[in-house]
CSV table of N, CA and C in Angstrom, one decimal:
chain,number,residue,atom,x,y,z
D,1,UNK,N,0.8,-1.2,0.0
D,1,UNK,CA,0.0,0.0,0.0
D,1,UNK,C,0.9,1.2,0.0
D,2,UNK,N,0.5,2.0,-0.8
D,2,UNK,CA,1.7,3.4,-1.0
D,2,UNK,C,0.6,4.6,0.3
D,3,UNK,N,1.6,5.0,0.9
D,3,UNK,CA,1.2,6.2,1.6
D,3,UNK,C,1.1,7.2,1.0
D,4,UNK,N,-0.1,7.8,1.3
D,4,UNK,CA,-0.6,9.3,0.8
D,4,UNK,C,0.5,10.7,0.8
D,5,UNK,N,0.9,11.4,-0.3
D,5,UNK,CA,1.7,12.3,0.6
D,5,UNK,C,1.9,12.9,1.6
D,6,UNK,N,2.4,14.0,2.8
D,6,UNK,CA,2.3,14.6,4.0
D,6,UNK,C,2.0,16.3,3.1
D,7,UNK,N,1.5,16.9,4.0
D,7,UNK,CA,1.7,18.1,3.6
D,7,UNK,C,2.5,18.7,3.4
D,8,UNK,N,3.4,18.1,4.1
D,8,UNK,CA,5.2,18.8,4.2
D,8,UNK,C,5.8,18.6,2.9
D,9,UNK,N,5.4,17.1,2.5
D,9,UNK,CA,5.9,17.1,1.3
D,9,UNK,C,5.4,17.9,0.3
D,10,UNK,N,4.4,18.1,0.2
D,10,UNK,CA,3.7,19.2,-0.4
D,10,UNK,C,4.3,20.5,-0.9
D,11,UNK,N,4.6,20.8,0.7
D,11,UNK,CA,5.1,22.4,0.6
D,11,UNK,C,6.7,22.6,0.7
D,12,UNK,N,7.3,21.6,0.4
D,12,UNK,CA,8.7,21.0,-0.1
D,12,UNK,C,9.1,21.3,-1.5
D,13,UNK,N,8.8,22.3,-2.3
D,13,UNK,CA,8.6,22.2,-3.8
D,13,UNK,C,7.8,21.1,-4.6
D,14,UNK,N,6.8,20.8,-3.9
D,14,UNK,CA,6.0,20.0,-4.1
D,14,UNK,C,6.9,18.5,-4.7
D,15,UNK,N,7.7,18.4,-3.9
D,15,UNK,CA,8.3,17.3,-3.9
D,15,UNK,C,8.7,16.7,-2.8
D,16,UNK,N,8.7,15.4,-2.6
D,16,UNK,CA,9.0,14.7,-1.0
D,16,UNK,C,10.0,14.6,-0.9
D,17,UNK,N,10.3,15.1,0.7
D,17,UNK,CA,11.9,15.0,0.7
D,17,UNK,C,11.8,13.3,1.6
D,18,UNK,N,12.8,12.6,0.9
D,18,UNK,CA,12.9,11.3,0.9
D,18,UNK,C,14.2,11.0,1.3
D,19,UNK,N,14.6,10.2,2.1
D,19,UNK,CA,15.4,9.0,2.9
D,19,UNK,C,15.0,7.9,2.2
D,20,UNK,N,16.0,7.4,1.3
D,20,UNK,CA,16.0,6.0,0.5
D,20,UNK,C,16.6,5.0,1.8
D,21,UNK,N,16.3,4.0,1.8
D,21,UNK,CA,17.3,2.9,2.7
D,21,UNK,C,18.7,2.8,2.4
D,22,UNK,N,19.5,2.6,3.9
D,22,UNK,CA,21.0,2.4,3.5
D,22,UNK,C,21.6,1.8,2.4
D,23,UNK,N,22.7,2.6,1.7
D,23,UNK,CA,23.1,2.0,0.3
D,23,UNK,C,22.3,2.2,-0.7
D,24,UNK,N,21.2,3.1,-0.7
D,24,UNK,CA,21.0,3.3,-1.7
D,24,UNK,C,21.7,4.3,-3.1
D,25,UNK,N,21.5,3.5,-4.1
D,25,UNK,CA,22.6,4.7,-5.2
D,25,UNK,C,21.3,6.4,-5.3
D,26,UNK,N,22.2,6.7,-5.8
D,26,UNK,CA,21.6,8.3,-5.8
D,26,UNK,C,20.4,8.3,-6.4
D,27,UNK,N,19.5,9.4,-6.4
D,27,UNK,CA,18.0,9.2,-6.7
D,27,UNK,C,17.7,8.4,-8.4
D,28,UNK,N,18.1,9.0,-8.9
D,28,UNK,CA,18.1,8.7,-10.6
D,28,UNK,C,18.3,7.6,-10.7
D,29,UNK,N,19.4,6.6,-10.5
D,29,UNK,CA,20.2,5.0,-9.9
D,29,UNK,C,18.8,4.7,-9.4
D,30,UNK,N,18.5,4.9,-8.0
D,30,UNK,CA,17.9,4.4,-7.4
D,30,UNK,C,16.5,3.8,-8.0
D,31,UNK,N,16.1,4.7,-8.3
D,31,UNK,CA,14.5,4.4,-9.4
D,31,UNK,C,14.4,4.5,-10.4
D,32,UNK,N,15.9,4.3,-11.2
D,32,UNK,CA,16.0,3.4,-12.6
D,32,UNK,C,15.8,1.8,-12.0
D,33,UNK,N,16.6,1.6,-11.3
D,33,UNK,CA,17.1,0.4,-10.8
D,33,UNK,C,16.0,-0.4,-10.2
D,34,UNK,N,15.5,0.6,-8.9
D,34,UNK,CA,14.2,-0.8,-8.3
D,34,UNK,C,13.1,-0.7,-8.7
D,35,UNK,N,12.5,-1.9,-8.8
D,35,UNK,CA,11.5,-2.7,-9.0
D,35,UNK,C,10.4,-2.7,-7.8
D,36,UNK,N,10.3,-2.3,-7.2
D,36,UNK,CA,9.7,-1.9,-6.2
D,36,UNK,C,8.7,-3.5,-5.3
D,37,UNK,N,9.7,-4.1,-5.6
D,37,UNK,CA,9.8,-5.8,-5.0
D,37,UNK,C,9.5,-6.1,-3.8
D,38,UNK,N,9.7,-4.9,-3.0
D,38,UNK,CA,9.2,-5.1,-1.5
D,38,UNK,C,10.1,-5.8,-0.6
D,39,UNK,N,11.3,-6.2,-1.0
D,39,UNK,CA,12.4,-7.3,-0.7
D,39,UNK,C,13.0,-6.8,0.5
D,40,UNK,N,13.5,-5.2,0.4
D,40,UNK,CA,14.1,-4.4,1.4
D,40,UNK,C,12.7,-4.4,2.7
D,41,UNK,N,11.8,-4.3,2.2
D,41,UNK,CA,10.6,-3.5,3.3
D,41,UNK,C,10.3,-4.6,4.7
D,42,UNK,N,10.3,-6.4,3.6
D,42,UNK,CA,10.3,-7.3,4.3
D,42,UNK,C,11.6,-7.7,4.9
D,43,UNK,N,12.8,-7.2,4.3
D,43,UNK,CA,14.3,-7.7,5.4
D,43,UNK,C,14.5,-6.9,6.2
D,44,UNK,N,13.8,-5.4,6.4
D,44,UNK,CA,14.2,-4.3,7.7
D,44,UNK,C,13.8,-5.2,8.9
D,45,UNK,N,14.5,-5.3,10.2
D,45,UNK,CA,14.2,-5.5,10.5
D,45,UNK,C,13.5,-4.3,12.0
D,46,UNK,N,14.4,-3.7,11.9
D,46,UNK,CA,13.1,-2.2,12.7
D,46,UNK,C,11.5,-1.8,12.2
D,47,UNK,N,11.6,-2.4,11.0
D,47,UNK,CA,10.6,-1.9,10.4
D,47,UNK,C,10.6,-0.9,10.3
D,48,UNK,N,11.6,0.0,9.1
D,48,UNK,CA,11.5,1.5,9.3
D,48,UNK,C,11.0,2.0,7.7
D,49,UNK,N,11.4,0.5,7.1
D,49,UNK,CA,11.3,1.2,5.7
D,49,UNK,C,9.6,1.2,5.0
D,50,UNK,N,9.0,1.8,4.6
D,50,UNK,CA,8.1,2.5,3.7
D,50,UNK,C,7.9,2.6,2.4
D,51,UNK,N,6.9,2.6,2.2
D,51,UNK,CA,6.8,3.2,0.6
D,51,UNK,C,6.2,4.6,0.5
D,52,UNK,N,7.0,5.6,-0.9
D,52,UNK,CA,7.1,6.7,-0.7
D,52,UNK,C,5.8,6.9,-1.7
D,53,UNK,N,4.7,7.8,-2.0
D,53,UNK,CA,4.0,8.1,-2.7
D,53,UNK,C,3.9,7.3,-4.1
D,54,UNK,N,4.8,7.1,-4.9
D,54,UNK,CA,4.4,5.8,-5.7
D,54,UNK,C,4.8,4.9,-6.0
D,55,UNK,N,5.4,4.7,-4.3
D,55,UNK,CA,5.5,3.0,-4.5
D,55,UNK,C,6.8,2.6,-4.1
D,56,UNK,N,7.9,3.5,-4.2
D,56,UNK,CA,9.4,3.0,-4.3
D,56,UNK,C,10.3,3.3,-2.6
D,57,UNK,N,10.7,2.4,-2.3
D,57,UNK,CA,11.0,2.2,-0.8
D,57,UNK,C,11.6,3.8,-0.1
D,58,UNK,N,11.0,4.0,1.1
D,58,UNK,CA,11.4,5.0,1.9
D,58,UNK,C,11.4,4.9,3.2
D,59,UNK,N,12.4,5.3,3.7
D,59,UNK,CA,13.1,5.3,5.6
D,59,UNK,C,12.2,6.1,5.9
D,60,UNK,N,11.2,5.7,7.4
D,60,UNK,CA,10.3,6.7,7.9
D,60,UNK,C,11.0,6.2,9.3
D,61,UNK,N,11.6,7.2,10.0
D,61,UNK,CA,12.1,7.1,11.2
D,61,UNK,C,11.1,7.3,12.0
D,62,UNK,N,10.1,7.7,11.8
D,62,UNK,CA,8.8,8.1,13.0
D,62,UNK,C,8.6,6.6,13.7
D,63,UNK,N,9.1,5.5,13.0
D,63,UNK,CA,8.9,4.2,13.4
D,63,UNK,C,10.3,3.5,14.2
D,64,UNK,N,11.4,4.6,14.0
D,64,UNK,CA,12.3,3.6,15.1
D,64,UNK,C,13.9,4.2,14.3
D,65,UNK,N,14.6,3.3,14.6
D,65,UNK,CA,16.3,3.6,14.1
D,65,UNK,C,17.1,2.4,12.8
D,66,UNK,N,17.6,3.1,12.0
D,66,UNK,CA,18.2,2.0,11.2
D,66,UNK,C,19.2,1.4,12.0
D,67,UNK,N,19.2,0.1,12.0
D,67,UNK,CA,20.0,-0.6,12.8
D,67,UNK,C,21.4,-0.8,11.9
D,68,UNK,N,21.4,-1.1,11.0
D,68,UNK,CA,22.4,-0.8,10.1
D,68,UNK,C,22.6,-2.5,9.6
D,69,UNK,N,21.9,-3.3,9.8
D,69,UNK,CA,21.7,-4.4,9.9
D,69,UNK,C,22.3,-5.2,8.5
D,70,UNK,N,22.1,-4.1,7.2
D,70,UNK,CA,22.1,-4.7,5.9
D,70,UNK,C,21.7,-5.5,5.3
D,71,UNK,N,20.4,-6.2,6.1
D,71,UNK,CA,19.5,-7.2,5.7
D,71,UNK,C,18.7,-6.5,4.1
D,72,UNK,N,18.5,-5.3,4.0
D,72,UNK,CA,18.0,-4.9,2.9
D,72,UNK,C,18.6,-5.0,2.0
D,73,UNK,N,19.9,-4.5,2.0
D,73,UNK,CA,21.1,-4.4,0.7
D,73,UNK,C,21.5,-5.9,0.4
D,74,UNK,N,21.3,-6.6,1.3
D,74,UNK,CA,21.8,-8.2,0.8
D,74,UNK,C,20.1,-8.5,-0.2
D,75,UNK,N,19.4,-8.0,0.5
D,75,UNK,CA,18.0,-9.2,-0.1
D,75,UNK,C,17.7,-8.5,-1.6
D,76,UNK,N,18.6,-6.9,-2.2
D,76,UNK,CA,17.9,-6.1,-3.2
D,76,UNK,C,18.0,-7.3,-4.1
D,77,UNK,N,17.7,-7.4,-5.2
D,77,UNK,CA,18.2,-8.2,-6.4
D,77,UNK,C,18.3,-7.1,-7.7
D,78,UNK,N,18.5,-5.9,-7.5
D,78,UNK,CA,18.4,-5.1,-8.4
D,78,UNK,C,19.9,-4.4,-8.6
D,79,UNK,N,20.5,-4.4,-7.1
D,79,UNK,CA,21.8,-3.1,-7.2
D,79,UNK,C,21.3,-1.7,-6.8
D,80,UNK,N,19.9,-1.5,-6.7
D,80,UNK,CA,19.3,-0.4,-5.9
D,80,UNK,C,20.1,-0.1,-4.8
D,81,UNK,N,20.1,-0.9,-4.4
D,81,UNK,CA,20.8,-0.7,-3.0
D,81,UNK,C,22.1,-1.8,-3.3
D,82,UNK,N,23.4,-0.8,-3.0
D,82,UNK,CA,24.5,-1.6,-3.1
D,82,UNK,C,25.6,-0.9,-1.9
D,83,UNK,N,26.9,-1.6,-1.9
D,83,UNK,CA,28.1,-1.0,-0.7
D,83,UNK,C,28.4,-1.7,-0.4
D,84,UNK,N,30.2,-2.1,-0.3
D,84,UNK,CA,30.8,-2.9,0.4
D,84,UNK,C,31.1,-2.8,1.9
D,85,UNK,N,31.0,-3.6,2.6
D,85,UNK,CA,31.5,-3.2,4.0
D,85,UNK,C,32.1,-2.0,4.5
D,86,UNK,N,33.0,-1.8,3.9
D,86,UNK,CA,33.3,-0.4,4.7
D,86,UNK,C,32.7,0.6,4.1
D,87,UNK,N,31.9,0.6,3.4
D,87,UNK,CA,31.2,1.8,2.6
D,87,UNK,C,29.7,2.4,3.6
D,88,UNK,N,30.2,4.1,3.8
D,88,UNK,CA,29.0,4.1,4.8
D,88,UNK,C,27.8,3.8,3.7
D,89,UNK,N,26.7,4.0,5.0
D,89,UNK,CA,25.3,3.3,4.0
D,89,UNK,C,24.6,4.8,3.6
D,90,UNK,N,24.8,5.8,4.2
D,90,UNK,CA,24.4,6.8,3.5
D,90,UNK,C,25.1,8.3,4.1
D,91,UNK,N,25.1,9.5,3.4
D,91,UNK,CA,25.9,10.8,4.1
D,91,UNK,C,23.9,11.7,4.7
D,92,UNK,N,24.0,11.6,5.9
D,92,UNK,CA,23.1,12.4,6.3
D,92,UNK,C,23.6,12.9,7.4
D,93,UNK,N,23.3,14.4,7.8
D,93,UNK,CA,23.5,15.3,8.8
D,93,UNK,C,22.6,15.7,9.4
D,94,UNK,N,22.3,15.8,10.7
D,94,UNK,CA,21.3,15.9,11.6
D,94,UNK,C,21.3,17.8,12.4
D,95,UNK,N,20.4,18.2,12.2
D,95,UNK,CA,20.6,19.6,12.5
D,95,UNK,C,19.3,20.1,13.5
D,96,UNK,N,20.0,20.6,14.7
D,96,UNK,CA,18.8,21.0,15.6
D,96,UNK,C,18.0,22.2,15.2
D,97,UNK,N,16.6,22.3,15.3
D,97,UNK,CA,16.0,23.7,14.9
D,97,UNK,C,16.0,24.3,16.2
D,98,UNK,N,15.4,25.8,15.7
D,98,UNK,CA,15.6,26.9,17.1
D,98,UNK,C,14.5,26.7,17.7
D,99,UNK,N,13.6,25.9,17.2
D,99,UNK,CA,11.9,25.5,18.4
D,99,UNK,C,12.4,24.3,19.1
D,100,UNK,N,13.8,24.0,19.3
D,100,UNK,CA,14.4,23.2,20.0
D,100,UNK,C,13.9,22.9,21.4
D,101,UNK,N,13.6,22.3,22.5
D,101,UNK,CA,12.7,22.8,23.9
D,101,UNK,C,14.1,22.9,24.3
D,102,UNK,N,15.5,22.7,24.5
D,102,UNK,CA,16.7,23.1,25.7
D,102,UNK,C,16.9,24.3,24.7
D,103,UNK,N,16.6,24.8,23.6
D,103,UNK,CA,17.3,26.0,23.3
D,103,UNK,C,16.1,27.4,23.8
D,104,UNK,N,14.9,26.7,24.2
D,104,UNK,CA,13.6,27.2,24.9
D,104,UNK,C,13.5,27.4,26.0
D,105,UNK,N,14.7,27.1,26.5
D,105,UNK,CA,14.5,27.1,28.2
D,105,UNK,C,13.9,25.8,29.2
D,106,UNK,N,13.8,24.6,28.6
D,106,UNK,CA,12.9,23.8,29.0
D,106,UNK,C,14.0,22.5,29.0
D,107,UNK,N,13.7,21.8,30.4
D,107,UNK,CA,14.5,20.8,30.2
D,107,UNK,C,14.5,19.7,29.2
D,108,UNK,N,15.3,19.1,28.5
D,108,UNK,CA,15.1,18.2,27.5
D,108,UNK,C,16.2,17.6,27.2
D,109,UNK,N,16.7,16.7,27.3
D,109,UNK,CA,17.9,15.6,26.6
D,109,UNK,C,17.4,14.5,25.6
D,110,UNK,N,16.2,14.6,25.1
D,110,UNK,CA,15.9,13.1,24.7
D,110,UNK,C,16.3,12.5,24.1
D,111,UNK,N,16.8,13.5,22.8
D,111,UNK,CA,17.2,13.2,21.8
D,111,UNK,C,18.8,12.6,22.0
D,112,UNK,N,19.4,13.4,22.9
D,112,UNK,CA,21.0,13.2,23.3
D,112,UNK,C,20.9,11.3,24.2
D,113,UNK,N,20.1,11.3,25.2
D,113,UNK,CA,19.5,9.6,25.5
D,113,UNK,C,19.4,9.0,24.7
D,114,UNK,N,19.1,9.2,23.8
D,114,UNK,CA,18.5,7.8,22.4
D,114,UNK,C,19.9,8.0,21.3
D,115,UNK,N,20.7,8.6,21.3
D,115,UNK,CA,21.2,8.3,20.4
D,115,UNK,C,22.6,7.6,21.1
D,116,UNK,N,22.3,6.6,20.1
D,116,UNK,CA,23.2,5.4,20.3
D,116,UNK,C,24.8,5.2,20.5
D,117,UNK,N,25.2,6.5,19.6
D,117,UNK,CA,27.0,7.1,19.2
D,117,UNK,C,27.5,8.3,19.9
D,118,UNK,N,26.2,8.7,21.1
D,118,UNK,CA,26.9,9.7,21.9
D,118,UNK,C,26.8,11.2,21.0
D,119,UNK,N,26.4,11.3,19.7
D,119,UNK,CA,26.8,12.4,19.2
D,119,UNK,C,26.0,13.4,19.3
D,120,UNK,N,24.9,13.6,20.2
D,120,UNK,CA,24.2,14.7,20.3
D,120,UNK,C,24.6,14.7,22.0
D,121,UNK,N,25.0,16.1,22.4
D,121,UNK,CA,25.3,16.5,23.6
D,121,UNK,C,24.6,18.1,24.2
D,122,UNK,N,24.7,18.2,25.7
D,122,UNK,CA,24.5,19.6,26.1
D,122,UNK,C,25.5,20.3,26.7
D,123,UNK,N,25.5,21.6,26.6
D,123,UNK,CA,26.8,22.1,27.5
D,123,UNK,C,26.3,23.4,27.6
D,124,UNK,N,26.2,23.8,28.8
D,124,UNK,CA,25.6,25.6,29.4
D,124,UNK,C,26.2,26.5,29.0
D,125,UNK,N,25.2,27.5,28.3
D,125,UNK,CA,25.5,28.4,27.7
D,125,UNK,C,26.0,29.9,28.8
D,126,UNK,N,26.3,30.9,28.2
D,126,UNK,CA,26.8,31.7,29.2
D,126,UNK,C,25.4,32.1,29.2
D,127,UNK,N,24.2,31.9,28.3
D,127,UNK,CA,22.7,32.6,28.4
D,127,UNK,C,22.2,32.1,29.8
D,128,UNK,N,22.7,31.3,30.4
D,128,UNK,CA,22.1,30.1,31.4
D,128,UNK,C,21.0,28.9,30.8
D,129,UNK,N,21.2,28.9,29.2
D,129,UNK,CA,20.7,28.2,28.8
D,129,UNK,C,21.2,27.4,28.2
D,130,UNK,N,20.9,26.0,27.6
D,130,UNK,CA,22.2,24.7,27.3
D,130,UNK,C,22.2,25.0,25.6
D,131,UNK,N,23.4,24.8,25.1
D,131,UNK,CA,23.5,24.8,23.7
D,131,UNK,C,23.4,22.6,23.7
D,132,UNK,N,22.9,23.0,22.5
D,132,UNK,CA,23.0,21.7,21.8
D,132,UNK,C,23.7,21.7,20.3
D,133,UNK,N,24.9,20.2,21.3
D,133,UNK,CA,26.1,19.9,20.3
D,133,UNK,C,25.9,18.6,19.7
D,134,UNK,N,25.9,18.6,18.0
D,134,UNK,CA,26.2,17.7,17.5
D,134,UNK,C,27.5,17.5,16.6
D,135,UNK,N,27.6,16.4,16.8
D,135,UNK,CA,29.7,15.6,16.5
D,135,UNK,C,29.0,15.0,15.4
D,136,UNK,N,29.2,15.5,14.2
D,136,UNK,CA,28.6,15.5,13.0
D,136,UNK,C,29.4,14.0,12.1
D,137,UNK,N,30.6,14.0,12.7
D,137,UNK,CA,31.6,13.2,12.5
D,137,UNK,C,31.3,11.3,13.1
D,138,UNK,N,30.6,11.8,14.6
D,138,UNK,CA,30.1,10.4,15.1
D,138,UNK,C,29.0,10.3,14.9
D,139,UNK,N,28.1,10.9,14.0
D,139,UNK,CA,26.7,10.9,13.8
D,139,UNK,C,26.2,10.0,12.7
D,140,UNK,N,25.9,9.3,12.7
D,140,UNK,CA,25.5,7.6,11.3
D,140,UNK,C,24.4,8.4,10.8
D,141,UNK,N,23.5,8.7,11.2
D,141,UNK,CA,22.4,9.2,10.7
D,141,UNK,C,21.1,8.6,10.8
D,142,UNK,N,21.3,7.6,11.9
D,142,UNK,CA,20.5,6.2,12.3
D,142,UNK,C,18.5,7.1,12.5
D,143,UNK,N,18.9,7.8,12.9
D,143,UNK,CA,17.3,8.3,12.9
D,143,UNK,C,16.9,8.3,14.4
D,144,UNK,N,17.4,7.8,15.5
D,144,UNK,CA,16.8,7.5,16.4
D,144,UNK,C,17.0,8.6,17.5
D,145,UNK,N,17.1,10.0,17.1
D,145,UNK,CA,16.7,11.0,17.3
D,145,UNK,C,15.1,11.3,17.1
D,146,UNK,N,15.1,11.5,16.0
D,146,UNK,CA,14.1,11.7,15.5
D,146,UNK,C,12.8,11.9,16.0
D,147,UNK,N,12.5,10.3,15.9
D,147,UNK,CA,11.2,9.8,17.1
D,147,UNK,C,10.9,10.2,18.1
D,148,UNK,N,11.8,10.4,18.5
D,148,UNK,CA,11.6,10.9,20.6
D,148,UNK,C,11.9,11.9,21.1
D,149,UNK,N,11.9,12.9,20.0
D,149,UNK,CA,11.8,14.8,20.0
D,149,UNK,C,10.2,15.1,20.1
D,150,UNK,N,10.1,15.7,21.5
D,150,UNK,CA,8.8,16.1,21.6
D,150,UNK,C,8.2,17.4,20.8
D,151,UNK,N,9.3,18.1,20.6
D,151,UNK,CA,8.8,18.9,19.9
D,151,UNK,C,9.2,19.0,18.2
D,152,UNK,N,9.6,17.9,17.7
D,152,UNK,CA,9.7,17.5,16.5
D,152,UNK,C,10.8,18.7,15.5
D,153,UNK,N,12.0,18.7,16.2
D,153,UNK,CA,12.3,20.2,16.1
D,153,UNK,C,14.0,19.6,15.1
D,154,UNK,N,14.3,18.2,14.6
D,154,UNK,CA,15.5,17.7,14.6
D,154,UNK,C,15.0,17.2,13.1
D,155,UNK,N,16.2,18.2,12.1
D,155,UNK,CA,15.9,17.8,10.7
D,155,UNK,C,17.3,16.9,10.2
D,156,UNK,N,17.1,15.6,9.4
D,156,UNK,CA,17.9,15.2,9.0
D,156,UNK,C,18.4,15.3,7.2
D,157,UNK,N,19.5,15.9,7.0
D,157,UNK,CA,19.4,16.4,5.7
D,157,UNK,C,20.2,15.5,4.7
D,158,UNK,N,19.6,15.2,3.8
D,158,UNK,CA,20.5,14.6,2.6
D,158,UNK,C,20.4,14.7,0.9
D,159,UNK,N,21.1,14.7,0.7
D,159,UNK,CA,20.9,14.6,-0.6
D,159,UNK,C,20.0,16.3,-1.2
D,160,UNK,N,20.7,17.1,-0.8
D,160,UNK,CA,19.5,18.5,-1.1
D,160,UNK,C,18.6,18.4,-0.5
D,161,UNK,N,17.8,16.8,0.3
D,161,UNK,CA,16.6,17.3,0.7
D,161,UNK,C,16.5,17.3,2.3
D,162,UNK,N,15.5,17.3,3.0
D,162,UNK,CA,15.1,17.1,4.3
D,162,UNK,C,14.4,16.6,4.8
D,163,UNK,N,14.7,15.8,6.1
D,163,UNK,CA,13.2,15.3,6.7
D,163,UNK,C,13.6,15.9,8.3
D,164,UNK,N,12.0,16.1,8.6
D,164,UNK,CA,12.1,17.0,10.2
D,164,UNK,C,11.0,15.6,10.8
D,165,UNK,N,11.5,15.7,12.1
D,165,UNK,CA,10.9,14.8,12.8
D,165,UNK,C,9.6,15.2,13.6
């Protein structure tokens, strides 16, 4: 079943900004190549992966963290998804917004809790308010930020485009 667009994506240049699964080749590769086989969706095993508006696999973190598992890129049969071991699975950067709740004055770490590489941190500002640091360097891009921002305020960017959580 293909999911309906979001509004976001909508008002995105009326185009959805999309998280392919790890290893995927670049957009154009990517949906020359898959067949939309469903092969990846049934080997996640977080269940993170999705279908994006017509049909072709998409990461929805609102459901959990890529584990990095690789069960998807072994099961493609297309090359959609490819990378050898040491090849990261994808370049994404994770960027706090200013509706941030610790840049609001409100206590909040959740995000810095759930992430699994330590790369989201706090440290007091001379405002008497905490800056939020991310080590962009130890950051995978796993997603599991994402989900457990109460105020949905943590955008993950790639490939030109964006997803906010």
């Amino acid at each position: 079943m293909v999911d309906d667009p979001s509004k976001r994506e909508f008002l995105q240049n009326g185009r959805p900004s999309l998280i392919r699964p790890p290893w995927a080749l670049p957009e154009d590769g990517f949906v020359a190549s898959c067949t939309k086989c469903d092969l990846c969706l049934a080997a996640c095993s977080p269940k993170i992966i999705d279908h994006d508006m017509v049909g072709y696999p998409k990461v929805n973190f609102s459901k959990g963290e890529c584990s990095f598992c690789r069960q998807c890129l072994e099961k493609c049969p297309t090359q959609a998804l490819t990378g050898e071991l040491d090849t990261p699975p994808w370049s994404l950067k994770v960027e706090i917004l200013s509706s941030c709740l610790v840049l609001q004055g409100t206590s909040c770490r959740s995000c810095g809790e759930y992430c699994p590489r330590g790369a989201i941190s706090f440290q007091p500002a001379e405002s008497g308010r905490s800056e939020v640091l991310i080590d962009q360097n130890n950051c995978t891009g796993c997603g599991a930020c994402l989900g457990v921002c109460p105020a949905q305020c943590i955008r993950i960017e790639y490939a030109g485009n964006s997803v906010s959580s």
